[in-house]
mmCIF file of C-alpha atoms in Angstrom:
data_model
loop_
_atom_site.group_PDB
_atom_site.id
_atom_site.type_symbol
_atom_site.label_atom_id
_atom_site.label_comp_id
_atom_site.label_asym_id
_atom_site.label_seq_id
_atom_site.Cartn_x
_atom_site.Cartn_y
_atom_site.Cartn_z
ATOM 1 C CA MET A 1 -66.528 34.378 28.652
ATOM 2 C CA THR A 2 -65.007 36.516 25.987
ATOM 3 C CA GLU A 3 -61.581 36.023 27.495
ATOM 4 C CA LYS A 4 -61.866 32.288 27.208
ATOM 5 C CA THR A 5 -62.443 32.365 23.498
ATOM 6 C CA ASP A 6 -59.491 34.673 23.326
ATOM 7 C CA LEU A 7 -57.187 31.863 24.308
ATOM 8 C CA THR A 8 -58.044 29.774 21.302
ATOM 9 C CA THR A 9 -58.558 32.316 18.586
ATOM 10 C CA ARG A 10 -55.739 34.761 19.126
ATOM 11 C CA LYS A 11 -53.005 34.608 16.550
ATOM 12 C CA GLU A 12 -49.629 33.814 17.975
ATOM 13 C CA SER A 13 -47.389 36.292 16.287
ATOM 14 C CA MET A 14 -44.306 35.305 18.231
ATOM 15 C CA LEU A 15 -44.727 31.766 19.304
ATOM 16 C CA GLU A 16 -41.968 30.690 21.583
ATOM 17 C CA LYS A 17 -40.723 27.208 21.366
ATOM 18 C CA ARG A 18 -39.396 25.810 24.551
ATOM 19 C CA GLN A 19 -36.145 24.092 23.934
ATOM 20 C CA GLU A 20 -35.310 21.358 26.305
ATOM 21 C CA ILE A 21 -31.662 20.644 26.707
ATOM 22 C CA ARG A 22 -30.963 17.145 27.829
ATOM 23 C CA ARG A 23 -28.399 16.556 30.458
ATOM 24 C CA ALA A 24 -25.665 14.020 30.031
ATOM 25 C CA ILE A 25 -22.848 12.702 32.125
ATOM 26 C CA PRO A 26 -19.570 12.634 30.253
ATOM 27 C CA LEU A 27 -17.682 9.368 30.505
ATOM 28 C CA VAL A 28 -14.310 9.728 32.159
ATOM 29 C CA ASP A 29 -11.053 7.952 32.763
ATOM 30 C CA ILE A 30 -9.128 8.863 35.883
ATOM 31 C CA TYR A 31 -5.454 8.106 36.332
ATOM 32 C CA GLU A 32 -3.045 8.963 39.089
ATOM 33 C CA ASN A 33 0.676 8.969 39.566
ATOM 34 C CA ASP A 34 2.985 10.509 42.148
ATOM 35 C CA GLU A 35 2.802 13.937 40.557
ATOM 36 C CA GLU A 36 -0.789 14.409 39.537
ATOM 37 C CA ILE A 37 -4.254 13.118 38.901
ATOM 38 C CA LEU A 38 -5.153 12.968 35.242
ATOM 39 C CA LEU A 39 -8.713 13.011 34.012
ATOM 40 C CA TYR A 40 -10.043 12.400 30.509
ATOM 41 C CA ALA A 41 -13.632 13.195 29.651
ATOM 42 C CA ASP A 42 -15.447 12.539 26.376
ATOM 43 C CA MET A 43 -17.397 15.625 25.421
ATOM 44 C CA PRO A 44 -17.927 15.525 21.663
ATOM 45 C CA GLY A 45 -19.107 18.695 20.001
ATOM 46 C CA ILE A 46 -18.252 21.048 22.788
ATOM 47 C CA ALA A 47 -16.285 24.199 22.072
ATOM 48 C CA LYS A 48 -13.472 25.394 24.276
ATOM 49 C CA ASP A 49 -15.348 28.496 25.358
ATOM 50 C CA SER A 50 -18.409 26.658 26.534
ATOM 51 C CA ILE A 51 -16.665 24.444 29.085
ATOM 52 C CA THR A 52 -16.598 25.466 32.719
ATOM 53 C CA ILE A 53 -14.287 23.774 35.168
ATOM 54 C CA ASN A 54 -14.772 24.648 38.798
ATOM 55 C CA VAL A 55 -12.750 23.461 41.738
ATOM 56 C CA ASP A 56 -14.310 24.487 44.980
ATOM 57 C CA ASN A 57 -14.353 23.063 48.444
ATOM 58 C CA GLY A 58 -13.129 19.630 47.469
ATOM 59 C CA LYS A 59 -15.497 19.345 44.507
ATOM 60 C CA LEU A 60 -14.519 19.452 40.888
ATOM 61 C CA GLU A 61 -17.328 20.315 38.518
ATOM 62 C CA ILE A 62 -17.079 20.006 34.769
ATOM 63 C CA SER A 63 -19.921 21.399 32.761
ATOM 64 C CA GLY A 64 -20.668 22.701 29.327
ATOM 65 C CA ILE A 65 -23.409 23.084 26.799
ATOM 66 C CA ARG A 66 -23.171 21.766 23.281
ATOM 67 C CA LYS A 67 -25.080 23.487 20.522
ATOM 68 C CA LEU A 68 -25.156 21.825 17.146
ATOM 69 C CA GLN A 69 -24.802 23.793 13.945
ATOM 70 C CA ILE A 70 -27.676 22.533 11.894
ATOM 71 C CA THR A 71 -28.900 23.290 8.416
ATOM 72 C CA GLY A 72 -32.016 21.754 6.968
ATOM 73 C CA THR A 73 -34.578 19.436 8.461
ATOM 74 C CA ALA A 74 -33.691 16.284 10.309
ATOM 75 C CA SER A 75 -34.253 12.993 8.538
ATOM 76 C CA TRP A 76 -33.042 11.231 11.620
ATOM 77 C CA GLN A 77 -31.510 12.538 14.775
ATOM 78 C CA GLU A 78 -29.832 10.415 17.390
ATOM 79 C CA PHE A 79 -28.261 13.199 19.382
ATOM 80 C CA GLY A 80 -28.927 16.866 19.923
ATOM 81 C CA ASP A 81 -28.039 19.832 22.038
ATOM 82 C CA ILE A 82 -26.861 18.627 25.371
ATOM 83 C CA GLU A 83 -25.660 19.871 28.714
ATOM 84 C CA TYR A 84 -22.743 17.923 30.039
ATOM 85 C CA ARG A 85 -22.239 18.023 33.756
ATOM 86 C CA ARG A 86 -20.381 15.900 36.230
ATOM 87 C CA VAL A 87 -19.102 16.491 39.720
ATOM 88 C CA PHE A 88 -16.207 14.715 41.388
ATOM 89 C CA SER A 89 -14.763 14.824 44.845
ATOM 90 C CA VAL A 90 -11.105 15.692 44.752
ATOM 91 C CA PRO A 91 -8.694 15.342 47.624
ATOM 92 C CA GLN A 92 -7.578 18.527 49.322
ATOM 93 C CA SER A 93 -4.035 17.731 48.275
ATOM 94 C CA ILE A 94 -4.670 19.110 44.790
ATOM 95 C CA ASP A 95 -2.897 22.336 43.947
ATOM 96 C CA VAL A 96 -5.846 24.289 42.593
ATOM 97 C CA ASN A 97 -3.727 27.047 41.088
ATOM 98 C CA LYS A 98 -1.834 24.661 38.878
ATOM 99 C CA VAL A 99 -4.779 22.781 37.418
ATOM 100 C CA ASN A 100 -4.669 22.915 33.655
ATOM 101 C CA ALA A 101 -6.922 21.608 30.942
ATOM 102 C CA GLU A 102 -6.595 20.739 27.280
ATOM 103 C CA LEU A 103 -9.373 20.093 24.833
ATOM 104 C CA LYS A 104 -8.620 18.031 21.782
ATOM 105 C CA GLU A 105 -10.965 16.225 19.420
ATOM 106 C CA GLY A 106 -13.820 16.467 21.863
ATOM 107 C CA VAL A 107 -11.834 14.978 24.715
ATOM 108 C CA LEU A 108 -11.084 17.087 27.754
ATOM 109 C CA LYS A 109 -7.793 16.305 29.439
ATOM 110 C CA LEU A 110 -7.453 17.714 32.905
ATOM 111 C CA HIS A 111 -4.215 17.741 34.872
ATOM 112 C CA LEU A 112 -4.662 18.068 38.610
ATOM 113 C CA PRO A 113 -1.194 18.377 40.134
ATOM 114 C CA LYS A 114 -0.683 17.434 43.747
ATOM 115 C CA THR A 115 0.714 19.897 46.224
ATOM 116 C CA GLU A 116 4.346 19.514 47.243
ATOM 117 C CA ALA A 117 3.290 18.299 50.660
ATOM 118 C CA ALA A 118 1.193 15.519 49.190
ATOM 119 C CA LYS A 119 3.866 14.086 46.934
ATOM 120 C CA PRO A 120 5.634 10.992 48.143
ATOM 121 C CA ARG A 121 9.074 11.629 49.533
ATOM 122 C CA THR A 122 12.062 9.457 49.837
ATOM 123 C CA ILE A 123 13.637 9.633 53.233
ATOM 124 C CA GLN A 124 17.366 9.499 53.286
ATOM 125 C CA ILE A 125 18.759 7.211 55.870
ATOM 126 C CA SER A 126 21.794 8.687 57.454
ATOM 127 C CA ALA A 127 24.343 6.241 58.625
ATOM 128 C CA LEU A 128 25.988 6.974 61.845
ATOM 129 C CA MET B 1 -54.312 35.360 34.105
ATOM 130 C CA TRP B 2 -52.615 33.862 31.121
ATOM 131 C CA THR B 3 -54.251 34.464 27.863
ATOM 132 C CA ARG B 4 -51.623 33.082 25.585
ATOM 133 C CA VAL B 5 -50.147 29.639 25.312
ATOM 134 C CA SER B 6 -46.667 31.082 25.222
ATOM 135 C CA ASP B 7 -47.178 32.679 28.631
ATOM 136 C CA ILE B 8 -47.847 29.298 30.139
ATOM 137 C CA ASP B 9 -44.885 27.907 28.303
ATOM 138 C CA ARG B 10 -42.694 30.655 29.639
ATOM 139 C CA MET B 11 -43.789 29.871 33.139
ATOM 140 C CA PHE B 12 -42.786 26.244 32.729
ATOM 141 C CA ASN B 13 -39.469 27.377 31.399
ATOM 142 C CA ALA B 14 -38.810 29.324 34.569
ATOM 143 C CA MET B 15 -39.867 26.367 36.648
ATOM 144 C CA ASP B 16 -37.444 24.093 34.854
ATOM 145 C CA LEU B 17 -34.615 26.442 35.594
ATOM 146 C CA PHE B 18 -35.645 26.575 39.215
ATOM 147 C CA ARG B 19 -35.804 22.813 39.420
ATOM 148 C CA SER B 20 -32.374 22.341 37.946
ATOM 149 C CA ASN B 21 -30.931 24.853 40.399
ATOM 150 C CA LEU B 22 -32.673 23.092 43.221
ATOM 151 C CA ASP B 23 -31.199 19.789 42.057
ATOM 152 C CA ARG B 24 -27.725 21.164 42.455
ATOM 153 C CA MET B 25 -28.276 21.849 46.119
ATOM 154 C CA PHE B 26 -28.728 18.189 46.855
ATOM 155 C CA THR B 27 -26.257 15.376 46.599
ATOM 156 C CA ASP B 28 -25.307 13.991 43.258
ATOM 157 C CA ASP B 29 -25.889 10.391 44.238
ATOM 158 C CA ASP B 30 -29.151 10.025 42.414
ATOM 159 C CA ARG B 31 -28.188 11.856 39.286
ATOM 160 C CA PHE B 32 -27.566 8.727 37.298
ATOM 161 C CA PHE B 33 -31.220 7.904 37.017
ATOM 162 C CA GLY B 34 -32.989 9.276 34.021
ATOM 163 C CA GLU B 35 -29.911 10.776 32.481
ATOM 164 C CA ASP B 36 -27.939 9.376 29.673
ATOM 165 C CA PHE B 37 -24.231 9.213 29.297
ATOM 166 C CA GLY B 38 -22.378 11.533 27.031
ATOM 167 C CA TRP B 39 -20.851 9.340 24.475
ATOM 168 C CA ARG B 40 -21.159 5.708 23.812
ATOM 169 C CA VAL B 41 -21.194 3.436 20.910
ATOM 170 C CA VAL B 42 -24.767 2.409 20.172
ATOM 171 C CA ASN B 43 -25.025 -0.969 18.498
ATOM 172 C CA GLY B 44 -21.347 -0.845 17.705
ATOM 173 C CA ALA B 45 -21.373 2.542 16.003
ATOM 174 C CA PRO B 46 -21.414 6.204 16.988
ATOM 175 C CA ARG B 47 -24.588 8.229 16.990
ATOM 176 C CA THR B 48 -25.359 10.203 13.871
ATOM 177 C CA ASN B 49 -27.788 12.817 12.637
ATOM 178 C CA LEU B 50 -28.920 13.363 9.074
ATOM 179 C CA TYR B 51 -30.263 16.660 7.855
ATOM 180 C CA ASP B 52 -31.756 17.391 4.481
ATOM 181 C CA SER B 53 -31.732 20.939 3.187
ATOM 182 C CA GLY B 54 -33.006 20.420 -0.339
ATOM 183 C CA ASP B 55 -29.871 20.616 -2.430
ATOM 184 C CA LYS B 56 -27.569 18.933 0.047
ATOM 185 C CA LEU B 57 -27.475 16.470 2.897
ATOM 186 C CA GLN B 58 -25.598 16.906 6.133
ATOM 187 C CA VAL B 59 -24.424 14.016 8.276
ATOM 188 C CA ILE B 60 -23.029 14.619 11.749
ATOM 189 C CA ALA B 61 -21.431 11.891 13.838
ATOM 190 C CA GLU B 62 -20.057 11.941 17.366
ATOM 191 C CA VAL B 63 -16.465 10.737 17.235
ATOM 192 C CA PRO B 64 -14.593 11.987 20.307
ATOM 193 C CA GLY B 65 -10.933 11.198 20.658
ATOM 194 C CA MET B 66 -10.513 10.262 17.021
ATOM 195 C CA SER B 67 -8.200 12.095 14.690
ATOM 196 C CA LYS B 68 -8.822 12.373 10.993
ATOM 197 C CA GLU B 69 -6.383 9.539 10.417
ATOM 198 C CA ASP B 70 -8.543 7.277 12.566
ATOM 199 C CA LEU B 71 -11.641 7.853 10.472
ATOM 200 C CA LYS B 72 -12.584 6.631 7.053
ATOM 201 C CA VAL B 73 -15.493 7.781 4.929
ATOM 202 C CA ARG B 74 -16.498 5.915 1.784
ATOM 203 C CA ILE B 75 -19.251 6.741 -0.598
ATOM 204 C CA GLN B 76 -20.769 4.962 -3.535
ATOM 205 C CA GLY B 77 -23.940 6.314 -5.066
ATOM 206 C CA ASN B 78 -26.262 6.706 -2.122
ATOM 207 C CA TYR B 79 -24.369 4.287 0.070
ATOM 208 C CA LEU B 80 -22.235 5.880 2.752
ATOM 209 C CA GLU B 81 -19.869 3.979 4.972
ATOM 210 C CA LEU B 82 -18.261 5.445 8.032
ATOM 211 C CA SER B 83 -15.594 3.542 9.892
ATOM 212 C CA GLY B 84 -13.028 4.330 12.495
ATOM 213 C CA THR B 85 -10.894 3.128 15.324
ATOM 214 C CA ARG B 86 -10.303 4.699 18.650
ATOM 215 C CA SER B 87 -7.260 3.766 20.624
ATOM 216 C CA LEU B 88 -7.099 4.649 24.272
ATOM 217 C CA ASP B 89 -4.666 7.314 25.232
ATOM 218 C CA ALA B 90 -3.838 5.697 28.553
ATOM 219 C CA PRO B 91 -0.675 7.273 29.867
ATOM 220 C CA GLY B 92 2.223 5.155 31.010
ATOM 221 C CA GLY B 93 3.237 5.070 34.647
ATOM 222 C CA TYR B 94 -0.178 5.977 35.938
ATOM 223 C CA LYS B 95 -2.486 3.979 38.141
ATOM 224 C CA ALA B 96 -6.030 3.789 36.809
ATOM 225 C CA HIS B 97 -8.840 4.737 39.171
ATOM 226 C CA ARG B 98 -11.676 4.655 36.738
ATOM 227 C CA VAL B 99 -11.899 3.638 33.119
ATOM 228 C CA GLU B 100 -15.251 4.294 31.508
ATOM 229 C CA ARG B 101 -14.172 5.320 28.062
ATOM 230 C CA ASN B 102 -13.397 2.371 25.907
ATOM 231 C CA MET B 103 -11.396 1.755 22.848
ATOM 232 C CA THR B 104 -13.458 0.743 19.935
ATOM 233 C CA GLU B 105 -13.580 -0.064 16.298
ATOM 234 C CA PHE B 106 -16.708 0.537 14.307
ATOM 235 C CA THR B 107 -18.225 0.539 10.865
ATOM 236 C CA ARG B 108 -21.561 2.050 10.129
ATOM 237 C CA SER B 109 -23.233 2.261 6.786
ATOM 238 C CA PHE B 110 -26.190 4.265 5.623
ATOM 239 C CA THR B 111 -28.443 4.412 2.638
ATOM 240 C CA LEU B 112 -28.831 8.079 1.930
ATOM 241 C CA PRO B 113 -32.241 9.325 0.797
ATOM 242 C CA SER B 114 -30.783 10.423 -2.539
ATOM 243 C CA GLU B 115 -27.667 10.059 -4.605
ATOM 244 C CA VAL B 116 -24.928 12.544 -3.934
ATOM 245 C CA ASN B 117 -22.118 14.069 -5.915
ATOM 246 C CA ALA B 118 -19.168 12.104 -4.585
ATOM 247 C CA ASP B 119 -16.577 14.596 -5.859
ATOM 248 C CA LYS B 120 -17.956 17.526 -3.949
ATOM 249 C CA ILE B 121 -18.330 16.022 -0.513
ATOM 250 C CA GLU B 122 -16.806 17.998 2.304
ATOM 251 C CA ALA B 123 -15.787 16.359 5.533
ATOM 252 C CA LEU B 124 -14.876 18.391 8.576
ATOM 253 C CA LEU B 125 -13.713 17.117 11.932
ATOM 254 C CA ARG B 126 -14.063 19.548 14.785
ATOM 255 C CA ASP B 127 -14.279 19.124 18.542
ATOM 256 C CA GLY B 128 -15.032 15.442 18.210
ATOM 257 C CA LEU B 129 -17.828 15.878 15.703
ATOM 258 C CA LEU B 130 -17.510 14.742 12.123
ATOM 259 C CA THR B 131 -19.630 16.778 9.741
ATOM 260 C CA LEU B 132 -20.159 15.660 6.175
ATOM 261 C CA VAL B 133 -21.762 17.938 3.638
ATOM 262 C CA LEU B 134 -23.014 15.908 0.695
ATOM 263 C CA PRO B 135 -24.378 17.849 -2.289
ATOM 264 C CA LYS B 136 -27.136 15.975 -4.068
ATOM 265 C CA ILE B 137 -26.823 15.110 -7.713
ATOM 266 C CA GLU B 138 -28.660 17.385 -10.102
ATOM 267 C CA ALA B 139 -31.521 14.953 -10.673
ATOM 268 C CA ALA B 140 -32.276 14.696 -6.958
ATOM 269 C CA ARG B 141 -32.469 18.415 -6.276
ATOM 270 C CA PRO B 142 -35.779 20.162 -5.917
ATOM 271 C CA LYS B 143 -36.843 22.056 -9.011
ATOM 272 C CA GLN B 144 -38.765 25.227 -9.358
ATOM 273 C CA ILE B 145 -41.704 24.814 -11.679
ATOM 274 C CA SER B 146 -42.775 27.967 -13.419
ATOM 275 C CA ILE B 147 -46.488 28.417 -13.814
ATOM 276 C CA LYS B 148 -47.679 29.637 -17.158
#
């Protein structure tokens, strides 16, 4: 019985607060032309270092965690720390080595170039 | 045997991590339920936070894809107005597969909990977040009372 009272009376010297990070799906625009697939994703508040872009086995995964720099107590709070994550299927015709990404003003711009073999070709007609 | 509340809490923490890893093993078809989208305009304006740290206020707003030219901040007394436009950066010569991000124009106004010193406001735009630091006027700051 003594142990039970222990649970309620013991002083918590280092009380841990469990921080729940909400997950969110970034909104995207996807465009394509003959050369590449172009993807825009809105990820406000995310730093360059905290974004991970993975292309593996026909899946493209974008993820990142946003941590807000906060001083003071919240009078109102409509958004908080968040984990962005979204997975797309990408065609095998993407040249994984040439994928490049830019981050500007909280918008991720991802260029997914197509492989040479996947680009449309014009066939010359040879006249006899 | 757990004797401390934090032990139980820690256990839940580990379980959460496990669950989220487990989620990744399955298909992503059902992920839309119960999750919110990253950015959207709520009631015609971006989401904001307001923090009060005694001698100053801090306002943060989510404004992805907007440059500092696209945004306008006006202040009068304790009335703050935030407006902006976002134009879509749709590239020419591309075929659109999916367009979820929208162009928008918004104005949002706030009544701040105290008057602020309009000359000393700092506004910083970084990674799609606009942060305003608004120092309170002298009369609105907390004062130390000395006890005799």
